[in-house]
Short mmCIF file of N, CA and C and ligand atoms in Angstrom, two decimals:
data_model
loop_
_atom_site.label_atom_id
_atom_site.label_comp_id
_atom_site.label_asym_id
_atom_site.label_seq_id
_atom_site.Cartn_x
_atom_site.Cartn_y
_atom_site.Cartn_z
N MET P 1 0.84 -1.20 0.00
CA MET P 1 0.00 0.00 0.00
C MET P 1 0.88 1.26 0.00
N LYS P 2 0.43 2.25 -0.75
CA LYS P 2 1.21 3.48 -0.84
C LYS P 2 1.15 4.24 0.49
N GLN P 3 2.31 4.66 0.97
CA GLN P 3 2.34 5.42 2.23
C GLN P 3 1.91 6.85 2.02
N LYS P 4 1.19 7.38 2.98
CA LYS P 4 0.74 8.78 2.88
C LYS P 4 1.94 9.71 3.07
N ARG P 5 2.05 10.65 2.18
CA ARG P 5 3.16 11.60 2.30
C ARG P 5 2.89 12.57 3.44
N PRO P 6 3.91 12.93 4.21
CA PRO P 6 3.68 13.92 5.26
C PRO P 6 3.32 15.27 4.64
N GLN P 7 2.62 16.09 5.43
CA GLN P 7 2.22 17.42 4.96
C GLN P 7 3.29 18.44 5.28
N TRP P 8 3.71 19.19 4.28
CA TRP P 8 4.71 20.23 4.47
C TRP P 8 4.13 21.60 4.15
N THR P 9 4.46 22.57 4.96
CA THR P 9 4.03 23.94 4.68
C THR P 9 5.26 24.83 4.57
N PRO P 10 5.47 25.42 3.41
CA PRO P 10 6.59 26.37 3.30
C PRO P 10 6.19 27.74 3.84
N VAL P 11 7.08 28.31 4.65
CA VAL P 11 6.81 29.57 5.33
C VAL P 11 7.98 30.53 5.09
N VAL P 12 7.65 31.78 4.80
CA VAL P 12 8.69 32.81 4.65
C VAL P 12 8.60 33.78 5.81
N THR P 13 9.75 34.17 6.35
CA THR P 13 9.75 35.12 7.46
C THR P 13 10.80 36.20 7.21
N ALA P 14 10.58 37.36 7.86
CA ALA P 14 11.43 38.52 7.60
C ALA P 14 12.25 38.90 8.82
N LEU P 15 13.55 39.10 8.60
CA LEU P 15 14.42 39.68 9.62
C LEU P 15 14.46 41.17 9.30
N ILE P 16 13.50 41.90 9.86
CA ILE P 16 13.36 43.33 9.57
C ILE P 16 14.28 44.08 10.52
N ARG P 17 15.30 44.72 9.96
CA ARG P 17 16.38 45.23 10.80
C ARG P 17 16.56 46.73 10.66
N LYS P 18 16.76 47.37 11.83
CA LYS P 18 17.00 48.81 11.84
C LYS P 18 17.91 49.13 13.02
N LYS P 19 19.05 49.76 12.76
CA LYS P 19 19.98 50.19 13.81
C LYS P 19 20.27 49.10 14.83
N GLY P 20 20.58 47.92 14.36
CA GLY P 20 20.95 46.83 15.27
C GLY P 20 19.77 46.12 15.91
N GLN P 21 18.56 46.63 15.67
CA GLN P 21 17.39 45.98 16.28
C GLN P 21 16.61 45.20 15.22
N VAL P 22 15.71 44.35 15.70
CA VAL P 22 14.90 43.53 14.79
C VAL P 22 13.44 43.62 15.24
N LEU P 23 12.54 43.55 14.26
CA LEU P 23 11.11 43.69 14.57
C LEU P 23 10.46 42.33 14.81
N LEU P 24 9.80 42.20 15.94
CA LEU P 24 9.06 40.97 16.24
C LEU P 24 7.58 41.28 16.41
N GLY P 25 6.75 40.29 16.12
CA GLY P 25 5.31 40.43 16.31
C GLY P 25 4.82 39.33 17.23
N GLN P 26 3.84 39.70 18.08
CA GLN P 26 3.29 38.69 18.99
C GLN P 26 2.08 38.04 18.34
N ARG P 27 2.09 36.71 18.25
CA ARG P 27 0.98 36.01 17.59
C ARG P 27 -0.32 36.23 18.37
N PRO P 28 -1.42 36.36 17.64
CA PRO P 28 -2.69 36.66 18.30
C PRO P 28 -3.12 35.56 19.27
N PRO P 29 -3.97 35.89 20.26
CA PRO P 29 -4.33 34.93 21.31
C PRO P 29 -5.25 33.81 20.81
N ASP P 30 -5.85 33.99 19.62
CA ASP P 30 -6.87 33.02 19.20
C ASP P 30 -6.41 32.05 18.11
N GLY P 31 -5.13 31.97 17.82
CA GLY P 31 -4.69 31.05 16.77
C GLY P 31 -3.71 30.03 17.33
N SER P 32 -2.88 29.46 16.44
CA SER P 32 -1.85 28.52 16.91
C SER P 32 -0.69 29.32 17.52
N LEU P 33 0.05 28.70 18.39
CA LEU P 33 1.19 29.33 19.09
C LEU P 33 0.80 30.70 19.66
N PRO P 34 -0.32 30.79 20.40
CA PRO P 34 -0.79 32.10 20.88
C PRO P 34 0.24 32.78 21.78
N GLY P 35 0.40 34.08 21.59
CA GLY P 35 1.28 34.87 22.45
C GLY P 35 2.76 34.74 22.15
N GLN P 36 3.13 33.85 21.25
CA GLN P 36 4.56 33.70 20.96
C GLN P 36 5.04 34.83 20.04
N TRP P 37 6.31 35.19 20.21
CA TRP P 37 6.90 36.28 19.43
C TRP P 37 7.59 35.71 18.21
N GLU P 38 7.19 36.18 17.05
CA GLU P 38 7.69 35.62 15.79
C GLU P 38 8.22 36.71 14.88
N PHE P 39 8.95 36.26 13.88
CA PHE P 39 9.34 37.16 12.80
C PHE P 39 8.14 37.25 11.85
N PRO P 40 7.75 38.47 11.46
CA PRO P 40 6.59 38.59 10.58
C PRO P 40 6.77 37.77 9.29
N GLY P 41 5.68 37.26 8.77
CA GLY P 41 5.73 36.43 7.56
C GLY P 41 4.55 35.50 7.55
N GLY P 42 4.64 34.48 6.71
CA GLY P 42 3.53 33.52 6.67
C GLY P 42 3.75 32.49 5.57
N LYS P 43 2.67 31.82 5.23
CA LYS P 43 2.77 30.69 4.30
C LYS P 43 2.87 31.16 2.85
N ILE P 44 3.66 30.41 2.09
CA ILE P 44 3.74 30.66 0.65
C ILE P 44 2.52 30.01 0.01
N GLU P 45 1.83 30.75 -0.85
CA GLU P 45 0.69 30.15 -1.55
C GLU P 45 1.20 29.33 -2.73
N VAL P 46 0.38 28.39 -3.17
CA VAL P 46 0.78 27.52 -4.28
C VAL P 46 1.07 28.37 -5.52
N GLY P 47 2.24 28.17 -6.10
CA GLY P 47 2.60 28.89 -7.32
C GLY P 47 3.24 30.24 -7.09
N GLU P 48 3.34 30.66 -5.85
CA GLU P 48 3.89 31.98 -5.53
C GLU P 48 5.39 31.85 -5.26
N SER P 49 6.18 32.83 -5.64
CA SER P 49 7.61 32.76 -5.33
C SER P 49 7.79 33.14 -3.85
N PRO P 50 8.83 32.62 -3.19
CA PRO P 50 9.03 32.96 -1.78
C PRO P 50 9.12 34.46 -1.54
N ARG P 51 9.85 35.18 -2.40
CA ARG P 51 9.99 36.62 -2.20
C ARG P 51 8.65 37.35 -2.37
N ALA P 52 7.89 36.92 -3.39
CA ALA P 52 6.58 37.56 -3.60
C ALA P 52 5.67 37.27 -2.40
N ALA P 53 5.78 36.07 -1.86
CA ALA P 53 4.94 35.71 -0.71
C ALA P 53 5.28 36.58 0.49
N LEU P 54 6.58 36.81 0.70
CA LEU P 54 6.98 37.60 1.87
C LEU P 54 6.57 39.07 1.69
N LYS P 55 6.73 39.56 0.49
CA LYS P 55 6.30 40.95 0.20
C LYS P 55 4.80 41.09 0.48
N ARG P 56 4.02 40.12 0.03
CA ARG P 56 2.57 40.15 0.25
C ARG P 56 2.25 40.09 1.74
N GLU P 57 2.90 39.17 2.45
CA GLU P 57 2.62 39.01 3.88
C GLU P 57 2.96 40.28 4.66
N LEU P 58 4.06 40.94 4.29
CA LEU P 58 4.46 42.14 5.02
C LEU P 58 3.51 43.30 4.75
N LEU P 59 2.93 43.32 3.56
CA LEU P 59 1.93 44.35 3.26
C LEU P 59 0.64 44.03 4.05
N GLU P 60 0.25 42.77 4.06
CA GLU P 60 -0.99 42.38 4.78
C GLU P 60 -0.84 42.56 6.29
N GLU P 61 0.29 42.12 6.82
CA GLU P 61 0.45 42.08 8.29
C GLU P 61 0.91 43.40 8.89
N LEU P 62 1.77 44.11 8.16
CA LEU P 62 2.40 45.31 8.75
C LEU P 62 2.09 46.59 7.98
N ASP P 63 1.49 46.43 6.80
CA ASP P 63 1.18 47.58 5.95
C ASP P 63 2.46 48.30 5.49
N ILE P 64 3.49 47.54 5.19
CA ILE P 64 4.71 48.15 4.64
C ILE P 64 5.00 47.57 3.26
N HIS P 65 5.62 48.39 2.42
CA HIS P 65 6.10 47.93 1.11
C HIS P 65 7.59 47.65 1.29
N ALA P 66 7.95 46.39 1.34
CA ALA P 66 9.33 46.02 1.72
C ALA P 66 10.13 45.50 0.53
N ASN P 67 11.44 45.78 0.58
CA ASN P 67 12.39 45.13 -0.35
C ASN P 67 12.83 43.84 0.32
N ILE P 68 12.71 42.74 -0.37
CA ILE P 68 13.14 41.47 0.21
C ILE P 68 14.58 41.23 -0.25
N GLU P 69 15.49 41.16 0.71
CA GLU P 69 16.92 41.01 0.37
C GLU P 69 17.33 39.54 0.39
N ASN P 70 18.52 39.26 0.90
CA ASN P 70 19.06 37.91 0.78
C ASN P 70 18.39 36.88 1.69
N LEU P 71 18.35 35.66 1.21
CA LEU P 71 17.93 34.53 2.04
C LEU P 71 19.07 34.25 3.01
N ARG P 72 18.81 34.33 4.31
CA ARG P 72 19.88 34.19 5.29
C ARG P 72 19.92 32.84 5.98
N LEU P 73 18.77 32.18 6.08
CA LEU P 73 18.72 30.95 6.87
C LEU P 73 17.52 30.14 6.42
N ALA P 74 17.66 28.81 6.46
CA ALA P 74 16.52 27.95 6.16
C ALA P 74 16.54 26.82 7.17
N ASN P 75 15.37 26.41 7.61
CA ASN P 75 15.33 25.30 8.56
C ASN P 75 13.96 24.64 8.50
N SER P 76 13.91 23.38 8.96
CA SER P 76 12.60 22.73 9.00
C SER P 76 12.30 22.32 10.43
N HIS P 77 11.01 22.13 10.68
CA HIS P 77 10.56 21.78 12.02
C HIS P 77 9.26 21.01 11.87
N SER P 78 8.95 20.12 12.83
CA SER P 78 7.64 19.48 12.73
C SER P 78 6.79 19.84 13.92
N TYR P 79 5.54 20.21 13.61
CA TYR P 79 4.53 20.43 14.63
C TYR P 79 3.61 19.22 14.51
N GLY P 80 3.86 18.19 15.30
CA GLY P 80 3.07 16.96 15.20
C GLY P 80 3.23 16.34 13.83
N GLU P 81 2.12 16.12 13.14
CA GLU P 81 2.11 15.46 11.83
C GLU P 81 2.62 16.38 10.72
N ARG P 82 2.60 17.69 11.01
CA ARG P 82 2.83 18.66 9.96
C ARG P 82 4.23 19.26 10.05
N GLY P 83 4.87 19.37 8.90
CA GLY P 83 6.20 19.97 8.89
C GLY P 83 6.13 21.39 8.34
N VAL P 84 7.01 22.26 8.85
CA VAL P 84 7.14 23.57 8.23
C VAL P 84 8.58 23.73 7.76
N LEU P 85 8.72 24.35 6.61
CA LEU P 85 10.03 24.73 6.10
C LEU P 85 10.08 26.24 6.20
N LEU P 86 11.01 26.74 6.99
CA LEU P 86 11.08 28.19 7.23
C LEU P 86 12.23 28.81 6.46
N LEU P 87 11.94 29.87 5.71
CA LEU P 87 12.97 30.61 4.98
C LEU P 87 13.03 32.02 5.57
N PHE P 88 14.21 32.42 6.03
CA PHE P 88 14.38 33.74 6.67
C PHE P 88 15.12 34.68 5.72
N TYR P 89 14.49 35.79 5.40
CA TYR P 89 15.08 36.79 4.50
C TYR P 89 15.41 38.07 5.25
N ASP P 90 16.49 38.73 4.87
CA ASP P 90 16.79 40.06 5.38
C ASP P 90 15.83 41.07 4.77
N VAL P 91 15.35 41.97 5.59
CA VAL P 91 14.58 43.12 5.10
C VAL P 91 15.20 44.36 5.73
N LEU P 92 15.78 45.21 4.87
CA LEU P 92 16.54 46.37 5.35
C LEU P 92 15.91 47.69 4.94
N PHE P 93 15.08 47.64 3.91
CA PHE P 93 14.44 48.86 3.40
C PHE P 93 12.96 48.61 3.19
N TRP P 94 12.16 49.59 3.58
CA TRP P 94 10.71 49.48 3.37
C TRP P 94 10.10 50.86 3.38
N LYS P 95 8.89 50.92 2.85
CA LYS P 95 8.13 52.18 2.86
C LYS P 95 6.97 52.02 3.81
N GLY P 96 6.78 53.02 4.68
CA GLY P 96 5.67 52.97 5.63
C GLY P 96 6.18 52.62 7.02
N GLU P 97 5.33 52.88 8.00
CA GLU P 97 5.66 52.57 9.40
C GLU P 97 4.93 51.27 9.75
N PRO P 98 5.66 50.23 10.24
CA PRO P 98 4.96 48.97 10.53
C PRO P 98 3.82 49.16 11.54
N LYS P 99 2.66 48.60 11.19
CA LYS P 99 1.48 48.66 12.08
C LYS P 99 1.04 47.22 12.34
N SER P 100 0.49 47.00 13.53
CA SER P 100 0.08 45.61 13.80
C SER P 100 -1.34 45.37 13.31
N LYS P 101 -1.42 44.91 12.05
CA LYS P 101 -2.72 44.62 11.47
C LYS P 101 -3.13 43.17 11.75
N HIS P 102 -2.16 42.39 12.20
CA HIS P 102 -2.41 40.96 12.43
C HIS P 102 -1.94 40.55 13.82
N HIS P 103 -0.80 41.10 14.23
CA HIS P 103 -0.22 40.71 15.53
C HIS P 103 -0.92 41.42 16.68
N ALA P 104 -0.84 40.79 17.87
CA ALA P 104 -1.37 41.43 19.07
C ALA P 104 -0.54 42.67 19.39
N GLU P 105 0.76 42.58 19.11
CA GLU P 105 1.69 43.68 19.41
C GLU P 105 2.94 43.54 18.54
N LEU P 106 3.58 44.66 18.29
CA LEU P 106 4.86 44.64 17.58
C LEU P 106 5.90 45.26 18.49
N LYS P 107 7.14 44.80 18.41
CA LYS P 107 8.20 45.53 19.12
C LYS P 107 9.56 45.32 18.47
N TRP P 108 10.36 46.40 18.59
CA TRP P 108 11.76 46.34 18.14
C TRP P 108 12.57 45.87 19.34
N ILE P 109 13.41 44.89 19.11
CA ILE P 109 14.23 44.39 20.22
C ILE P 109 15.70 44.31 19.82
N ASN P 110 16.56 44.29 20.84
CA ASN P 110 17.95 43.95 20.58
C ASN P 110 18.01 42.44 20.46
N PRO P 111 18.79 41.91 19.52
CA PRO P 111 18.80 40.47 19.27
C PRO P 111 18.93 39.61 20.54
N ASP P 112 19.74 40.03 21.50
CA ASP P 112 19.93 39.21 22.71
C ASP P 112 18.63 38.99 23.49
N GLU P 113 17.66 39.91 23.32
CA GLU P 113 16.38 39.74 24.02
C GLU P 113 15.60 38.52 23.54
N LEU P 114 15.96 38.01 22.38
CA LEU P 114 15.29 36.81 21.86
C LEU P 114 15.41 35.64 22.84
N LYS P 115 16.51 35.64 23.61
CA LYS P 115 16.75 34.54 24.55
C LYS P 115 15.71 34.52 25.66
N ASN P 116 15.11 35.68 25.96
CA ASN P 116 14.16 35.77 27.07
C ASN P 116 12.71 35.81 26.64
N LEU P 117 12.47 35.77 25.33
CA LEU P 117 11.08 35.84 24.87
C LEU P 117 10.58 34.45 24.52
N GLU P 118 9.25 34.30 24.59
CA GLU P 118 8.61 33.06 24.12
C GLU P 118 8.60 33.09 22.60
N ILE P 119 9.43 32.25 22.00
CA ILE P 119 9.47 32.21 20.53
C ILE P 119 9.11 30.79 20.07
N PRO P 120 8.67 30.62 18.83
CA PRO P 120 8.31 29.27 18.37
C PRO P 120 9.49 28.29 18.49
N ASP P 121 9.18 27.03 18.81
CA ASP P 121 10.24 26.02 18.92
C ASP P 121 11.09 25.96 17.64
N ALA P 122 10.42 26.19 16.51
CA ALA P 122 11.13 26.15 15.22
C ALA P 122 12.28 27.16 15.20
N ASN P 123 12.12 28.26 15.94
CA ASN P 123 13.15 29.30 15.96
C ASN P 123 14.15 29.08 17.10
N LYS P 124 13.64 28.50 18.19
CA LYS P 124 14.52 28.23 19.35
C LYS P 124 15.68 27.33 18.94
N LYS P 125 15.35 26.34 18.10
CA LYS P 125 16.37 25.37 17.65
C LYS P 125 17.54 26.01 16.94
N ILE P 126 17.28 27.17 16.30
CA ILE P 126 18.32 27.81 15.48
C ILE P 126 18.67 29.18 16.03
N LEU P 127 18.40 29.34 17.34
CA LEU P 127 18.61 30.66 17.95
C LEU P 127 20.06 31.15 17.79
N SER P 128 21.02 30.26 17.94
CA SER P 128 22.41 30.75 17.84
C SER P 128 22.72 31.23 16.42
N ASP P 129 22.18 30.56 15.42
CA ASP P 129 22.38 31.03 14.02
C ASP P 129 21.70 32.37 13.81
N LEU P 130 20.49 32.49 14.37
CA LEU P 130 19.75 33.75 14.21
C LEU P 130 20.50 34.90 14.87
N LEU P 131 21.03 34.64 16.07
CA LEU P 131 21.75 35.69 16.80
C LEU P 131 23.00 36.12 16.03
N GLU P 132 23.68 35.13 15.45
CA GLU P 132 24.89 35.46 14.71
C GLU P 132 24.56 36.38 13.53
N ILE P 133 23.48 36.09 12.85
CA ILE P 133 23.08 36.92 11.71
C ILE P 133 22.66 38.31 12.19
N LEU P 134 21.84 38.33 13.23
CA LEU P 134 21.25 39.61 13.66
C LEU P 134 22.25 40.52 14.35
N LYS P 135 23.32 39.92 14.91
CA LYS P 135 24.29 40.75 15.62
C LYS P 135 25.41 41.24 14.70
N THR P 136 25.36 40.78 13.46
CA THR P 136 26.36 41.22 12.48
C THR P 136 25.68 42.20 11.54
N ASP P 137 26.40 43.27 11.21
CA ASP P 137 25.82 44.23 10.28
C ASP P 137 25.55 43.53 8.96
N PRO P 138 24.48 43.94 8.27
CA PRO P 138 24.23 43.36 6.95
C PRO P 138 25.35 43.75 5.99
N PRO P 139 25.60 42.92 4.94
CA PRO P 139 26.66 43.26 3.98
C PRO P 139 26.50 44.68 3.46
N SER P 140 27.62 45.41 3.32
CA SER P 140 27.54 46.84 3.00
C SER P 140 26.91 47.11 1.64
N GLU P 141 27.07 46.18 0.70
CA GLU P 141 26.47 46.40 -0.64
C GLU P 141 24.94 46.53 -0.51
N GLU P 142 24.38 45.84 0.51
CA GLU P 142 22.94 45.92 0.68
C GLU P 142 22.54 47.28 1.26
N VAL P 143 23.41 47.80 2.12
CA VAL P 143 23.08 49.05 2.78
C VAL P 143 23.12 50.22 1.79
N THR P 144 24.04 50.13 0.83
CA THR P 144 24.20 51.26 -0.09
C THR P 144 23.24 51.19 -1.26
N LYS P 145 22.52 50.10 -1.41
CA LYS P 145 21.61 49.94 -2.55
C LYS P 145 20.51 50.99 -2.58
P1 DGT W 1 -1.21 27.72 11.60
O1 DGT W 1 -2.37 28.11 12.47
O2 DGT W 1 -0.04 27.19 12.36
O3 DGT W 1 -1.59 26.84 10.46
O4 DGT W 1 -0.66 29.03 10.93
P2 DGT W 1 -1.14 30.55 10.96
O5 DGT W 1 -2.03 30.80 9.78
O6 DGT W 1 -1.59 30.95 12.30
O7 DGT W 1 0.25 31.24 10.80
P3 DGT W 1 1.15 31.67 9.61
O8 DGT W 1 0.44 31.88 8.32
O9 DGT W 1 1.92 32.79 10.19
O10 DGT W 1 2.05 30.39 9.39
C1 DGT W 1 3.35 30.33 9.81
C2 DGT W 1 3.66 28.97 10.39
O11 DGT W 1 5.06 28.92 10.66
C3 DGT W 1 2.96 28.75 11.71
O12 DGT W 1 2.70 27.36 11.85
C4 DGT W 1 4.02 29.16 12.73
C5 DGT W 1 5.31 28.80 12.05
N1 DGT W 1 6.44 29.68 12.45
C6 DGT W 1 7.50 29.31 13.20
N2 DGT W 1 8.34 30.33 13.40
C7 DGT W 1 7.81 31.40 12.76
C8 DGT W 1 8.23 32.76 12.62
O13 DGT W 1 9.26 33.25 13.13
N3 DGT W 1 7.41 33.56 11.89
C9 DGT W 1 6.26 33.11 11.31
N4 DGT W 1 5.54 33.98 10.60
N5 DGT W 1 5.84 31.82 11.42
C10 DGT W 1 6.60 30.99 12.14
#
């Protein structure tokens, strides 16, 4: 008998960075992972490119028009039966002031504060990689673009 394939969900997330800080959003109380602090983003729709998906999510969730820069990190995680593949992109330039249209709250934090916040297990596993990226200035060619 043919085995059922596991379900995978591709997710794009943004490392939105300004003056050494990064923007986090608190997941709403009525969904999955309530109250956890995440990098803004969401699921890629079928047929959509990862960058287009992240641009769309940032407009929907934060009301900003963002430039999606380099892919910095990728990782997978399983929530029970379901797997997520997470792609983390740098976001260094955007138009508009981020507003919480989806999150319970938004906040700019220093990367080290990630250690003390409730973050998704998928991110906890790669916290040291995330900190290394966030504590290093983005490549200068990106800043001058
Ligand atoms: P759900 O209820 O888990 O099916 O998903 P939604 O619709 O509440 O959430 P959505 O569209 O943001 O999906 C992102 C999935 O990726 C969700 O299962 C949580 C997981 N995830 C883990 N770490 C992060 C992160 O840093 N940012 C975002 N946006 N999602 C993350």
